[in-house]
Coordinates of C-alpha atoms in Angstrom, one line a residue:
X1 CA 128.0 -62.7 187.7
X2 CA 125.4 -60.3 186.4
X3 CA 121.6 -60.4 186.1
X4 CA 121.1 -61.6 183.0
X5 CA 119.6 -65.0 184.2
X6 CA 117.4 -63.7 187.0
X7 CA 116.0 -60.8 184.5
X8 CA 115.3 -63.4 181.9
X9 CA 113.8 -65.8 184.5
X10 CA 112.0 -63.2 186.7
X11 CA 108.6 -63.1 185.0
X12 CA 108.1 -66.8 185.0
X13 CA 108.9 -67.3 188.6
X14 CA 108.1 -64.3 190.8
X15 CA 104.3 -65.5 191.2
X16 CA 102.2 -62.4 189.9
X17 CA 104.6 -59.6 192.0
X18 CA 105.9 -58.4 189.1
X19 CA 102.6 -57.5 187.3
X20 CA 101.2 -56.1 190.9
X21 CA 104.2 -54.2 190.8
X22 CA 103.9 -53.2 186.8
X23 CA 100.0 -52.3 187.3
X24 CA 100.5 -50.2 190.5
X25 CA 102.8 -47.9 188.3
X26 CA 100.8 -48.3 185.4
X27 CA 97.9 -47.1 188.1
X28 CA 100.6 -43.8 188.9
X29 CA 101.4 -42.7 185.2
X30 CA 97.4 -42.6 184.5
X31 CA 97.1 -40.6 187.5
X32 CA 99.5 -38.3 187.4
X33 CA 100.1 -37.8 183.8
X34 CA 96.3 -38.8 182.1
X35 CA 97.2 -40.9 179.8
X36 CA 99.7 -43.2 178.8
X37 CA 102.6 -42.2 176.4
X38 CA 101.8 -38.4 177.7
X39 CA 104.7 -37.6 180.3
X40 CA 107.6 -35.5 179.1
X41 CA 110.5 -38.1 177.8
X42 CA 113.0 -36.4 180.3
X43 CA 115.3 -37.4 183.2
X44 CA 112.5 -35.9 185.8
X45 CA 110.2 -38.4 184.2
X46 CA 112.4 -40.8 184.9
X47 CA 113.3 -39.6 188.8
X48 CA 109.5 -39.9 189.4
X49 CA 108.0 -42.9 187.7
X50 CA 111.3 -45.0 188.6
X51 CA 111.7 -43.9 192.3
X52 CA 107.6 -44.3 192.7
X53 CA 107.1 -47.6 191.6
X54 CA 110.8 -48.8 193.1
X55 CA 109.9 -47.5 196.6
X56 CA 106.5 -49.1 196.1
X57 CA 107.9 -52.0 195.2
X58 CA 110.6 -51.6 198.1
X59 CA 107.3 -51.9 201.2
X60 CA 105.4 -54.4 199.3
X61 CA 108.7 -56.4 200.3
X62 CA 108.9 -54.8 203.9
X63 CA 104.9 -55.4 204.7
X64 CA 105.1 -58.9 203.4
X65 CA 108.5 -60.8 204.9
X66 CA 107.5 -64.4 203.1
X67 CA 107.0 -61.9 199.6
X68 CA 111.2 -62.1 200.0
X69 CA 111.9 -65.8 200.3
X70 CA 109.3 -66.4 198.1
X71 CA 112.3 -64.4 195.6
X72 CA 115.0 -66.7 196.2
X73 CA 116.3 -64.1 199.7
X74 CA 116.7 -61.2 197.5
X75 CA 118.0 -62.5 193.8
X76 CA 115.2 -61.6 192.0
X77 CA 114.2 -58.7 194.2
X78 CA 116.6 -56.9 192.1
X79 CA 114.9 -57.7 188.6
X80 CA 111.4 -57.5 189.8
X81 CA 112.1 -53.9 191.2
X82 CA 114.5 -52.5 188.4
X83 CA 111.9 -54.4 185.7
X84 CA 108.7 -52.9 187.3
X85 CA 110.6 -49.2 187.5
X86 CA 112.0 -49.9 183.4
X87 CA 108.1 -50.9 182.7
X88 CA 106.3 -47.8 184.1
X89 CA 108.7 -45.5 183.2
X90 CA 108.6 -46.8 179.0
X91 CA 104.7 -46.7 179.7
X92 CA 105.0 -42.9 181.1
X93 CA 106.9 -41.8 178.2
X94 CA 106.6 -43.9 175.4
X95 CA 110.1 -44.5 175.3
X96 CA 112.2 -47.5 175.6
X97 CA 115.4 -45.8 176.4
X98 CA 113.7 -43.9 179.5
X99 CA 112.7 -47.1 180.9
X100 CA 116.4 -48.5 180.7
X101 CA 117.4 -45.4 182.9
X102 CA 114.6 -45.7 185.1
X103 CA 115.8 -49.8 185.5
X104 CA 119.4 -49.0 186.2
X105 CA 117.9 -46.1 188.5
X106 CA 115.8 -48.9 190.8
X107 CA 119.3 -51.1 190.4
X108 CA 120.8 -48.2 192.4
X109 CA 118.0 -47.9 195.1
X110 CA 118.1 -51.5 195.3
X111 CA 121.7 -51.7 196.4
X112 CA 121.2 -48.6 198.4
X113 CA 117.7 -49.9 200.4
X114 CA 118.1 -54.0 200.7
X115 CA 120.9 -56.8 200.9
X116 CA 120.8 -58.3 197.0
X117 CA 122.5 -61.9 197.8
X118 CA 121.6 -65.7 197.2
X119 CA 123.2 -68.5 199.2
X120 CA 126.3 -66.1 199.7
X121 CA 126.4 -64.7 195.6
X122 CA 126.0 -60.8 195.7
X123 CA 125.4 -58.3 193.4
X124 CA 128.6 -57.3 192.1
X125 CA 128.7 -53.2 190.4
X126 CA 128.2 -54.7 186.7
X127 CA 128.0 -50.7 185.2
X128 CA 124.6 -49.9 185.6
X129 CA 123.7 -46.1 185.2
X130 CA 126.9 -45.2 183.3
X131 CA 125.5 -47.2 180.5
X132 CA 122.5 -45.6 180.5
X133 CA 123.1 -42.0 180.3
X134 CA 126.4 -40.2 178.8
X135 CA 128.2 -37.7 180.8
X136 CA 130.9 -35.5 178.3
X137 CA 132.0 -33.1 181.5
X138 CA 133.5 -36.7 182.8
X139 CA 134.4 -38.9 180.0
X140 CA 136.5 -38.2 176.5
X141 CA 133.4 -37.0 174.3
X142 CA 134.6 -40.0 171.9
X143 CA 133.8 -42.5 174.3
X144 CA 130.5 -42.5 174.9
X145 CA 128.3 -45.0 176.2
X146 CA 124.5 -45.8 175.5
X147 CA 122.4 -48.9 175.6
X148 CA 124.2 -50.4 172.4
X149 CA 127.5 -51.3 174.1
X150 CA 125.4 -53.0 176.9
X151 CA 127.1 -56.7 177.5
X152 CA 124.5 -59.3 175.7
X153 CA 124.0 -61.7 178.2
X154 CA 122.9 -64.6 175.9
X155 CA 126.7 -64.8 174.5

């Protein structure tokens, strides 16, 4: 199990959340850094636009109970958050690679913040943020890991 499906099938079936929750961080960037593209393609960028839009994303879900079973229980909870946190981020920096770190980022807060199941299926630890960013004071420096060795979920 992974969340390959529900990532691939979030935008089709989440009924508009997903663009509130893409616009309200779009809203953020503008604010806070003018324009978009303009923020500094760093790991604070990430921290900020990620954690904004994911906690943002997090109430939206507490203030509006049927929001959640409208999401399958909590299955695509997951995608929408982590996708809306990847989304703003890329549009704050400009950079696709910050938005992957910002969507394993919200994957973390999701597991942290909310029950992730369907029908009994839960989120199982599929690698996440070791794939996003490389760590040589904790790994052999020949082994390291970056968005290319990411499993392809279509095989």
């Amino acid at each position: 199990g992974g969340v390959g499906f529900t990532q691939y099938a979030t935008a089709a079936y989440t009924d508009n959340v997903l663009d509130d929750f893409s616009y309200f961080g779009k809203d953020y960037v503008e604010v806070k850094y003018g324009e978009l593209c303009s923020a500094p393609n760093n790991m604070d960028t990430v921290l900020d636009v990620g954690s904004e839009v994911a906690f943002y994303s997090f109430e939206q879900y507490e203030e509006y109970p049927a929001l959640l079973e409208t999401h399958f229980g909590g299955s695509q909870r997951a995608a929408v958050v982590s996708a809306a946190a990847g989304i703003s981020t890329a549009f704050a920096t400009g950079n696709g690679q910050t938005g992957l770190s910002a969507w394993y980022l919200a994957h973390t807060y999701t597991r942290t913040y909310s029950r992730i199941g369907f029908y009994g299926y839960t989120y199982r630890s599929m690698g996440c943020t070791k794939y996003s960013l490389s760590e040589t004071t904790k790994v052999c420096t020949l082994n390291l890991r970056g968005s290319l060795n990411y499993p392809n979920y279509a095989m």
